[in-house]
């Protein structure tokens, strides 16, 4: 059994650790590329959202490398992600790929089936072994998210542009070639050390931007055209509203216990959006408000074309923009997104933020004297 | 003077409006409906909604603007879920917020949450919340609800009987039984009720089919139990109520194979349709070999193009009939 899974940012590192700790054979899908998207677009329904197209591309590329089993997670609405797995099965069946799809879905009352599925997949009935592997996978996710945060901080301040990404990209290349928790953890620690030692330029003006929107497009760099790198090199320190480690803790550990760490965010969103409406719309609005309150210089929302919850959030954001006097940019990505247009808009936005900041400081100076 | 309540003639209007209208009229309010969708509603809606929203949501905004200056209260409930473990589309869930933040200067909004996702226990409380705007008397509200439910059931029966609530109004003359079906062609029209019953938004699709003396069936005419039974066979529970209705109908059509063609009317950018349409097509066209036509509408759709495609599709069905189904279903 050779197992593969779809990409979603750094999630592959966690999943790789999880499966390898269980002693299973893993095929990590190729990093998402233009080709991945092309394959996906060819086989998917036209108006489906971008993540499904990428997933299909990942699957087919992995199948070509010999994978015969796919792991996919699911949810139960109202966002259409919940029905991804069914559609993916249909698509793969249609193009004649013989694969097993394991669907790790929220058990709707049927716990027996849910656990027997997990036992079968894990090839063991020892719950401690599974929990241990899961624990290690989550730890890796925390480590890599920690590293990401350091990279966000360092990128706009690095003296030599590209220094951070030299180590960062090297790490991703190396991870594919090692096996198990210990080796990967060691690599991450080494990369962290390297990135921390990147020389900073103390004269650089850094502006802060909050990145909000749909989780997949925020986390997966190939989909948002490597936005964090682009922004970093323009002198922008970013903060993402959602991250994988947060998502995993929230959905796998806290949610079944009916707990949440997002109370603060929901409260911030309440005057604008009262209830959850699926996806991460409430988080988008809530974090938008929180970032504005924390004095960020701007907000950027990213989401895949036709994403339903984010459209609602998008119609609310201008109100927040006005009430908190914070510039806001909305970027929508799909398979047609052109790099040049994207870049122009980002540059213009960053220019605006820099000018605003300069104006603010000079106004303060004038008032002082 | 009676309080004026405005109900926009869009979205869930086509499914529930007799219920709401009777409810508020029983309570002594004056119910004002917005004008049927026309060019002005659409233009206003397009101007006042985020670009990414789908056509029905834009039309809805247009209807709210149409009502804005002539009513005291606008009825925009927050419809989250009407059946257990099911949802409506996320845009419906956030609709009051969307409207509120897109259109400035609105009168009071009734944005009570309808959420039966966990259970129906909150039904009475929800009804009370709806009635509270007019009266605080719970008995009066409950009686009004019972009356409204009766009228609503009659409305449902009429639709099941073969009537179309075009723009919300059932035209008894237009009943299928009164029209002679010369050609003996039966077509299933799939799609969300707010797309297919909105004459302007759907470009009179139902009327066009009826003019051609074609028998039309829509998901609303299906037996509820049968839809549930069909959808129950799916591997995963269909968690959208609209989706369940459409997919259940598609499965019924594929199984019985008694219609000559399927037309799916979808609005551009509809998240639910992107999945349901694909699955319906797989079930009807690919598995059951029934001719299938997908019409996607948005605010730019030209009627001439739709007419041409429709005519070609109907011609193909006729030829298939004449040539004993030797023509491919792939149009």
XYZ file of C-alpha atoms in Angstrom:
700
model
C 0.000 0.000 0.000
C 1.507 3.280 -1.120
C -0.332 6.192 0.384
C -0.636 9.699 -0.944
C -2.605 12.784 0.055
C -3.388 16.244 -1.305
C -1.172 19.230 -0.646
C -2.049 22.116 1.587
C 0.940 24.230 2.456
C 3.165 22.621 5.044
C 0.569 20.020 5.900
C 2.560 17.477 3.909
C 5.288 17.520 6.546
C 2.842 16.634 9.298
C 1.124 13.944 7.256
C 4.461 12.502 6.190
C 5.525 12.221 9.823
C 2.187 10.720 10.840
C 2.244 8.005 8.213
C 5.926 7.265 8.522
C 5.699 6.930 12.278
C 3.000 4.346 11.676
C 5.418 2.557 9.402
C 3.447 3.098 6.216
C 4.708 3.706 2.728
C 4.201 7.341 1.769
C 4.373 9.086 -1.552
C 4.591 12.795 -0.963
C 2.941 14.517 -3.940
C 5.144 16.761 -6.040
C 5.121 20.379 -5.022
C 2.170 22.119 -6.683
C 3.149 23.605 -9.987
C 1.495 25.038 -13.060
C 1.379 21.503 -14.404
C -0.476 20.236 -11.316
C -3.102 22.875 -11.806
C -3.359 22.144 -15.525
C -4.014 18.472 -14.877
C -6.549 19.324 -12.219
C -8.366 21.879 -14.334
C -8.633 19.438 -17.193
C -10.514 16.846 -15.162
C -12.537 18.951 -12.709
C -15.910 20.641 -13.161
C -15.443 24.110 -14.537
C -16.907 26.179 -11.737
C -15.585 24.267 -8.747
C -13.211 26.147 -6.474
C -9.457 26.056 -6.886
C -8.422 23.671 -4.070
C -10.286 20.762 -5.666
C -8.500 21.310 -8.952
C -5.137 21.301 -7.199
C -6.091 18.192 -5.236
C -6.968 16.309 -8.390
C -3.653 17.402 -9.901
C -1.806 16.151 -6.814
C -3.587 12.816 -6.917
C -2.864 12.181 -10.560
C 0.774 13.168 -10.234
C 1.153 10.869 -7.246
C -0.616 8.005 -8.981
C 1.880 8.349 -11.791
C 4.589 7.902 -9.175
C 2.979 4.679 -8.008
C 0.518 5.615 -5.285
C -2.503 3.349 -4.899
C -4.228 4.774 -1.825
C -5.399 8.283 -1.134
C -6.210 9.869 2.192
C -8.676 12.695 2.171
C -10.374 14.506 4.993
C -13.872 15.917 4.929
C -16.380 18.009 6.804
C -20.131 18.272 6.748
C -21.046 21.603 5.326
C -22.110 24.173 4.584
C -18.889 24.852 2.664
C -18.515 22.670 -0.416
C -15.264 21.211 0.869
C -17.461 18.643 2.586
C -18.406 17.117 -0.739
C -14.939 17.159 -2.268
C -14.251 13.510 -1.581
C -17.340 12.243 -3.401
C -16.607 14.350 -6.436
C -12.960 13.315 -6.411
C -13.958 9.667 -6.355
C -16.208 10.213 -9.355
C -13.505 12.059 -11.248
C -10.815 9.464 -10.587
C -13.225 6.693 -11.512
C -14.052 8.414 -14.757
C -10.442 8.702 -15.874
C -9.932 5.081 -14.950
C -7.514 5.353 -12.060
C -7.667 2.343 -9.774
C -7.164 3.806 -6.323
C -8.532 3.351 -2.844
C -9.758 6.500 -1.182
C -9.814 6.611 2.592
C -12.109 9.303 3.772
C -11.374 10.555 7.265
C -14.672 12.275 7.857
C -16.206 13.616 11.006
C -18.048 10.525 12.270
C -21.745 11.349 12.096
C -22.688 9.054 14.945
C -21.080 6.022 13.351
C -17.944 5.754 15.485
C -17.472 2.065 14.856
C -17.035 2.555 11.152
C -14.851 5.581 11.719
C -12.412 3.745 13.976
C -12.356 0.555 11.957
C -11.406 2.718 8.974
C -8.559 4.243 10.936
C -7.346 0.873 12.210
C -7.404 -0.568 8.750
C -5.498 2.349 7.336
C -2.973 2.482 10.156
C -2.420 -1.238 9.866
C -2.465 -1.547 13.643
C -5.066 -1.758 16.355
C -2.827 -0.336 18.996
C -4.345 3.032 19.902
C -1.181 4.162 21.662
C 0.830 3.771 18.517
C -1.694 5.836 16.594
C -1.889 8.519 19.246
C 1.867 8.697 19.485
C 2.200 9.158 15.740
C -0.530 11.755 15.765
C 1.115 13.599 18.624
C 4.416 13.704 16.779
C 2.744 14.914 13.594
C 1.067 17.761 15.457
C 4.373 18.658 17.080
C 6.037 18.863 13.709
C 3.274 21.168 12.521
C 3.886 23.436 15.485
C 7.604 23.445 14.776
C 7.165 24.298 11.125
C 4.614 27.007 11.908
C 7.047 28.449 14.390
C 9.680 28.512 11.674
C 7.222 30.196 9.308
C 6.630 32.951 11.818
C 10.350 33.575 12.099
C 10.535 33.732 8.327
C 7.718 36.312 8.210
C 9.662 38.426 10.652
C 13.021 38.024 8.951
C 12.047 38.390 5.297
C 11.340 42.144 5.301
C 14.394 42.807 7.456
C 17.005 40.670 5.716
C 19.985 42.588 4.445
C 20.501 40.410 1.433
C 17.241 39.707 -0.342
C 16.625 36.008 -0.713
C 18.763 34.909 2.218
C 15.811 33.603 4.229
C 14.308 31.780 1.302
C 17.618 30.151 0.513
C 17.408 28.234 3.788
C 13.651 27.877 3.651
C 13.585 26.281 0.233
C 16.524 24.082 1.081
C 14.585 22.773 4.073
C 11.647 21.750 1.885
C 13.954 19.984 -0.500
C 15.680 18.120 2.325
C 12.514 17.062 4.102
C 11.467 14.969 1.131
C 14.654 12.939 1.394
C 14.556 11.988 5.067
C 12.388 9.594 7.034
C 10.524 9.946 10.292
C 9.967 12.439 13.044
C 13.472 12.720 14.432
C 15.208 13.477 11.161
C 12.620 16.043 10.083
C 12.599 17.723 13.457
C 16.364 17.996 13.290
C 16.199 19.588 9.861
C 13.644 22.122 11.015
C 15.764 23.047 14.013
C 18.787 23.519 11.791
C 16.813 25.697 9.379
C 15.496 27.745 12.268
C 19.011 28.365 13.470
C 20.125 29.359 9.993
C 17.235 31.718 9.405
C 17.661 33.332 12.808
C 21.258 34.064 11.963
C 20.369 35.895 8.730
C 21.764 39.397 8.942
C 19.219 42.184 9.451
C 19.222 45.640 7.992
C 18.386 48.000 10.862
C 17.418 50.915 8.579
C 14.619 49.117 6.795
C 11.134 50.506 7.262
C 8.861 47.571 7.878
C 5.099 47.707 7.525
C 2.722 45.151 8.948
C -0.061 43.513 7.007
C -2.634 41.002 8.199
C -3.385 38.199 5.776
C -6.952 36.968 6.061
C -9.243 34.805 3.955
C -9.727 31.214 2.941
C -7.362 28.795 4.669
C -6.131 26.926 1.614
C -5.176 30.022 -0.326
C -3.500 31.544 2.705
C -1.431 28.485 3.494
C -0.537 27.099 0.086
C 2.145 29.328 -1.452
C 1.820 27.996 -4.995
C -1.833 29.060 -5.094
C -1.356 32.595 -3.821
C 1.649 33.002 -6.119
C 4.140 32.946 -3.247
C 2.641 36.014 -1.735
C 4.477 35.808 1.572
C 7.798 35.845 -0.255
C 6.754 38.676 -2.556
C 5.440 40.789 0.289
C 8.435 40.002 2.443
C 10.788 41.222 -0.224
C 8.764 44.418 -0.544
C 9.388 45.075 3.143
C 6.140 43.785 4.550
C 5.892 41.705 7.667
C 2.805 39.526 7.443
C 0.657 37.831 9.976
C -1.679 35.054 8.884
C -5.062 34.659 10.453
C -5.039 30.891 10.041
C -2.333 28.323 10.327
C -2.192 24.562 10.154
C -1.218 23.925 13.742
C -4.079 26.116 14.882
C -6.466 24.353 12.529
C -5.451 20.914 13.725
C -5.749 21.784 17.403
C -9.070 23.472 16.810
C -10.694 20.803 14.668
C -9.148 17.559 15.869
C -8.758 18.203 19.565
C -10.908 21.080 20.775
C -13.911 20.799 18.469
C -14.975 17.272 19.487
C -14.813 18.442 23.105
C -17.012 21.414 22.197
C -14.233 23.825 23.131
C -12.637 26.554 21.107
C -9.789 29.006 21.270
C -11.407 31.334 18.781
C -13.900 32.929 21.199
C -12.054 36.230 21.023
C -12.186 36.242 17.236
C -15.869 35.384 17.172
C -16.569 38.179 19.600
C -14.685 40.610 17.393
C -16.697 39.447 14.380
C -20.043 39.558 16.153
C -21.060 43.145 15.325
C -20.552 42.316 11.639
C -21.281 38.612 11.305
C -23.364 36.998 13.992
C -23.032 33.299 13.342
C -20.777 30.837 11.639
C -21.668 30.503 7.991
C -19.226 27.810 6.984
C -15.639 27.960 5.848
C -13.672 30.627 7.639
C -15.778 33.698 6.963
C -16.240 34.467 10.632
C -12.509 34.160 11.257
C -11.794 36.411 8.266
C -14.016 39.141 9.648
C -12.911 38.620 13.236
C -9.207 38.682 12.495
C -9.750 41.691 10.236
C -11.129 43.569 13.211
C -8.434 42.308 15.578
C -5.611 43.238 13.216
C -7.071 46.684 12.783
C -7.290 47.082 16.540
C -3.699 45.952 16.927
C -2.562 48.737 14.636
C -1.643 46.798 11.501
C -1.000 48.952 8.455
C -3.225 47.026 6.070
C -5.336 43.963 5.418
C -5.165 41.587 2.484
C -7.910 39.044 1.884
C -7.201 36.105 -0.409
C -9.695 33.518 -1.511
C -10.341 31.151 -4.407
C -12.814 32.309 -7.027
C -16.481 31.530 -6.169
C -15.715 30.657 -2.528
C -19.116 31.157 -0.924
C -18.294 32.047 2.700
C -15.559 34.459 1.701
C -17.897 36.342 -0.633
C -20.039 37.157 2.381
C -16.924 38.246 4.274
C -15.831 40.330 1.310
C -19.087 42.243 1.327
C -18.574 43.018 5.010
C -14.906 44.023 4.845
C -15.430 47.515 3.321
C -17.397 48.441 6.438
C -14.438 47.420 8.616
C -12.088 49.264 6.291
C -14.095 52.424 6.814
C -14.768 52.100 10.512
C -11.199 51.283 11.470
C -9.551 53.395 8.760
C -7.370 50.559 7.549
C -6.606 49.937 3.855
C -7.927 46.648 2.560
C -7.130 44.708 -0.594
C -9.041 41.708 -1.863
C -7.284 39.226 -4.105
C -9.147 36.395 -5.750
C -7.167 33.556 -7.233
C -8.062 30.888 -9.741
C -6.373 29.007 -12.533
C -6.396 32.114 -14.721
C -4.605 34.363 -12.257
C -1.777 36.144 -14.021
C 1.384 36.850 -12.127
C 2.011 40.314 -13.538
C -1.385 41.717 -12.679
C -1.167 40.213 -9.239
C 2.227 41.763 -8.639
C 1.132 45.191 -9.808
C -1.756 45.230 -7.411
C 0.393 44.098 -4.511
C 3.040 46.697 -5.277
C 0.490 49.479 -5.547
C -1.062 48.433 -2.264
C 2.269 48.301 -0.471
C 3.219 51.706 -1.906
C 0.001 53.106 -0.548
C 0.680 51.659 2.882
C 4.212 53.061 2.946
C 2.977 56.530 1.921
C 0.265 56.441 4.554
C 2.742 55.493 7.200
C 5.127 58.264 6.176
C 2.304 60.764 6.199
C 1.210 59.657 9.629
C 4.693 59.995 11.097
C 5.271 63.399 9.535
C 1.898 64.575 10.802
C 2.837 63.459 14.266
C 6.140 65.288 13.975
C 4.401 68.457 12.858
C 1.969 68.278 15.713
C 4.736 67.817 18.191
C 6.490 71.059 17.326
C -51.993 52.170 10.822
C -50.830 48.689 10.055
C -47.120 48.102 9.987
C -45.795 47.558 6.479
C -43.626 44.504 6.005
C -41.692 44.137 2.778
C -40.851 40.704 1.437
C -38.288 40.647 -1.385
C -39.403 38.550 -4.315
C -36.200 36.542 -4.503
C -34.318 33.524 -3.133
C -36.413 31.519 -0.620
C -39.447 33.592 -1.549
C -40.421 31.018 -4.145
C -40.395 28.224 -1.592
C -42.030 29.834 1.387
C -43.768 33.084 0.596
C -47.402 31.981 1.201
C -46.323 30.901 4.667
C -44.780 34.250 5.535
C -47.370 36.378 3.822
C -50.297 34.690 5.540
C -48.470 34.711 8.869
C -47.948 38.447 8.877
C -51.319 39.245 7.386
C -52.999 37.171 10.106
C -51.109 39.200 12.662
C -52.506 42.357 11.139
C -49.549 43.657 9.201
C -49.651 44.873 5.646
C -47.418 42.739 3.453
C -45.811 44.407 0.474
C -44.002 42.329 -2.120
C -41.299 43.817 -4.273
C -42.009 44.049 -7.985
C -41.223 40.987 -10.083
C -37.615 41.002 -11.223
C -37.009 43.406 -14.091
C -34.091 45.178 -15.643
C -34.092 47.869 -13.003
C -33.971 45.417 -10.089
C -31.121 43.593 -11.715
C -29.148 46.761 -12.469
C -29.626 48.092 -8.951
C -28.633 44.762 -7.515
C -25.510 44.475 -9.619
C -24.431 47.952 -8.586
C -24.896 47.334 -4.891
C -23.470 43.854 -4.416
C -19.901 42.575 -4.356
C -18.875 41.555 -7.847
C -18.259 37.957 -6.877
C -21.768 37.203 -5.675
C -24.000 35.024 -7.840
C -26.905 36.337 -9.903
C -29.730 35.407 -7.476
C -27.986 37.196 -4.619
C -27.539 40.275 -6.783
C -31.193 40.123 -7.750
C -32.070 39.846 -4.078
C -30.192 43.060 -3.338
C -32.146 44.700 -6.145
C -35.423 43.620 -4.572
C -34.398 44.972 -1.186
C -33.606 48.319 -2.813
C -36.965 48.190 -4.533
C -38.682 47.862 -1.139
C -36.402 50.120 0.863
C -38.344 53.350 0.711
C -41.878 52.050 0.880
C -41.946 49.750 3.908
C -41.318 49.957 7.654
C -39.685 46.582 8.037
C -37.881 44.358 5.555
C -38.091 40.636 5.961
C -34.637 39.035 5.509
C -34.482 36.012 7.800
C -31.142 34.357 8.399
C -31.950 30.940 7.002
C -29.167 28.680 8.218
C -30.777 25.299 8.126
C -34.305 24.012 7.647
C -33.725 20.291 8.086
C -31.676 18.337 10.558
C -27.983 18.062 9.702
C -28.503 20.100 6.584
C -27.605 23.603 5.594
C -28.522 26.156 3.012
C -25.741 27.767 0.999
C -23.283 29.894 3.070
C -24.418 33.003 1.225
C -27.937 32.441 2.562
C -26.567 32.043 6.061
C -24.869 35.409 5.852
C -27.505 37.141 3.762
C -28.832 39.674 6.315
C -25.254 40.731 7.027
C -24.429 40.937 3.335
C -27.436 43.142 2.607
C -26.929 45.232 5.702
C -23.309 46.010 4.879
C -23.868 46.582 1.168
C -26.933 48.834 1.253
C -26.840 51.891 3.506
C -29.909 53.429 5.103
C -32.116 50.363 5.360
C -35.225 50.342 7.531
C -35.521 47.802 10.340
C -34.734 44.243 9.269
C -36.335 41.049 10.542
C -33.225 38.882 10.590
C -34.322 36.131 12.924
C -32.191 33.052 12.641
C -33.813 29.872 11.376
C -31.558 27.071 12.475
C -32.917 23.552 12.757
C -29.571 21.917 12.160
C -29.490 20.235 15.563
C -33.198 19.749 16.099
C -36.603 21.335 15.610
C -37.009 22.090 19.280
C -36.461 25.754 18.678
C -39.333 25.951 16.185
C -41.812 27.630 18.530
C -39.233 30.077 19.781
C -38.241 30.951 16.223
C -41.861 31.565 15.259
C -42.330 33.755 18.298
C -39.277 35.772 17.324
C -40.755 36.348 13.897
C -44.105 37.437 15.261
C -42.688 39.624 18.004
C -42.237 42.526 15.629
C -46.021 42.845 15.365
C -47.426 41.524 18.615
C -46.134 40.152 21.896
C -49.072 37.750 22.260
C -47.748 34.191 21.771
C -51.199 32.629 21.297
C -52.028 35.000 18.503
C -48.684 34.264 16.879
C -49.160 30.521 17.127
C -52.631 30.716 15.603
C -51.327 32.843 12.779
C -48.617 30.273 12.182
C -51.110 27.420 12.019
C -53.212 29.296 9.501
C -50.121 30.151 7.502
C -49.023 26.547 7.469
C -52.354 25.529 6.009
C -52.044 28.020 3.173
C -48.470 26.946 2.613
C -49.472 23.301 2.303
C -52.109 24.207 -0.259
C -49.464 26.069 -2.208
C -47.169 23.060 -2.114
C -49.957 20.788 -3.294
C -50.705 23.073 -6.197
C -47.096 22.930 -7.304
C -47.005 19.163 -6.960
C -50.100 19.160 -9.134
C -48.220 20.700 -12.032
C -48.500 24.439 -11.489
C -45.563 26.782 -11.679
C -45.253 29.632 -9.193
C -43.710 31.952 -11.759
C -42.551 35.042 -9.899
C -44.335 33.596 -6.911
C -47.796 33.649 -8.440
C -49.551 30.496 -9.461
C -51.258 30.975 -12.757
C -54.131 28.530 -12.930
C -54.507 28.999 -16.662
C -50.917 27.971 -17.154
C -51.452 24.576 -15.567
C -49.873 21.831 -17.556
C -53.161 20.003 -17.716
C -54.742 22.864 -19.648
C -52.075 22.813 -22.298
C -52.231 20.162 -24.934
C -48.980 18.304 -25.214
C -48.875 17.792 -28.931
C -45.353 16.550 -29.176
C -45.457 14.256 -26.194
C -42.072 15.441 -25.017
C -41.266 15.579 -21.334
C -38.359 17.606 -20.040
C -37.040 17.865 -16.498
C -35.928 21.334 -15.506
C -33.430 21.146 -12.683
C -32.071 24.024 -10.695
C -32.671 26.086 -7.618
C -36.267 27.200 -7.242
C -35.183 30.847 -7.160
C -33.524 30.439 -10.531
C -36.169 28.530 -12.408
C -39.227 30.405 -11.109
C -37.812 33.882 -11.595
C -39.093 34.801 -15.057
C -36.587 37.558 -15.721
C -33.606 35.797 -14.220
C -34.334 32.562 -16.061
C -35.266 34.430 -19.245
C -38.740 32.890 -19.237
C -37.366 29.415 -19.601
C -40.456 27.651 -18.285
C -42.719 29.802 -20.434
C -40.598 29.037 -23.479
C -40.857 25.322 -22.882
C -44.590 25.496 -22.309
C -45.018 27.514 -25.483
C -43.427 24.644 -27.330
C -46.046 22.322 -25.793
C -43.506 20.453 -23.793
C -44.315 18.894 -20.464
C -42.016 20.234 -17.774
C -41.254 18.748 -14.402
C -39.290 20.541 -11.712
C -37.768 19.251 -8.451
C -40.606 20.867 -6.485
C -43.049 18.427 -8.085
C -41.214 15.384 -6.836
C -42.371 13.263 -3.969
C -40.424 14.276 -0.888
C -40.048 10.747 0.427
C -38.765 9.471 -2.836
C -36.127 12.191 -3.028
C -34.988 11.317 0.477
C -34.889 7.666 -0.383
C -32.777 8.321 -3.480
C -30.349 10.605 -1.741
C -30.069 8.138 1.116
C -28.252 5.842 -1.270
C -25.419 8.324 -1.630
C -22.162 7.476 0.023
C -22.134 10.660 2.027
C -25.051 12.618 3.329
C -25.913 15.517 1.085
C -25.797 18.418 3.488
C -27.406 21.106 1.350
C -31.194 21.116 1.349
C -31.418 22.570 -2.149
C -28.761 20.178 -3.340
C -30.597 17.201 -1.895
C -33.772 18.139 -3.718
C -32.062 18.568 -7.074
C -29.790 15.565 -6.813
C -32.657 13.384 -5.598
C -34.669 14.418 -8.628
C -31.758 13.720 -10.940
C -31.369 10.257 -9.447
C -35.079 9.622 -9.848
C -34.905 10.656 -13.494
C -31.883 8.487 -14.130
C -33.542 5.493 -12.522
C -36.982 5.771 -14.116
C -35.733 7.040 -17.454
C -39.100 8.531 -18.363
C -38.089 12.022 -19.441
C -36.712 12.908 -22.852
C -34.234 15.478 -21.705
C -32.796 17.303 -18.721
C -32.146 21.028 -18.607
C -30.074 22.323 -15.718
C -30.388 26.019 -15.037
C -27.476 27.214 -12.974
C -26.237 30.630 -11.982
C -22.623 31.483 -12.576
C -20.483 31.188 -9.484
C -22.974 29.052 -7.582
C -20.956 26.896 -5.221
C -23.635 24.290 -4.727
C -24.318 23.946 -8.422
C -20.641 23.404 -9.148
C -20.967 20.081 -7.348
C -24.636 19.193 -7.793
C -24.615 20.041 -11.476
C -21.608 17.822 -12.058
C -23.067 14.919 -10.103
C -26.475 15.331 -11.781
C -24.829 15.292 -15.176
C -22.913 12.153 -14.296
C -26.106 10.444 -13.154
C -28.401 11.505 -15.984
C -26.295 11.984 -19.086
C -23.352 9.716 -18.537
C -25.036 6.810 -16.758
C -28.598 6.954 -18.066
C -27.891 8.438 -21.521
C -30.486 11.162 -21.216
C -29.836 14.318 -23.265
C -28.609 17.043 -20.996
C -28.355 20.795 -21.410
C -26.630 23.112 -18.973
C -27.597 26.759 -19.076
C -25.532 29.041 -16.880
C -26.925 32.503 -16.340
C -25.325 35.636 -15.028
C -26.016 39.327 -15.402
C -24.521 39.394 -18.902
C -26.399 36.501 -20.421
C -27.887 37.266 -23.803
C -31.280 35.800 -24.481
C -30.606 35.049 -28.133
C -27.819 32.642 -27.306
C -30.005 30.805 -24.836
C -32.827 30.585 -27.371
C -30.540 29.069 -29.966
C -29.194 26.485 -27.591
C -32.649 25.622 -26.337
C -34.010 25.197 -29.853
C -31.103 23.022 -30.870
C -31.572 20.905 -27.780
C -35.281 20.441 -28.376
C -34.675 19.614 -32.021
C -32.181 17.004 -30.988
C -34.695 15.431 -28.632
C -37.238 15.272 -31.418
C -34.771 13.632 -33.771
C -33.779 11.156 -31.136
C -37.402 10.250 -30.704
C -37.875 9.848 -34.426
C -34.676 7.880 -34.903
C -35.306 5.593 -31.965
C -32.577 6.967 -29.743
C -29.815 6.288 -32.200
C -28.477 9.771 -31.656
C -25.868 10.313 -28.986
C -26.798 12.047 -25.768
C -23.787 14.267 -25.972
C -25.426 16.891 -28.138
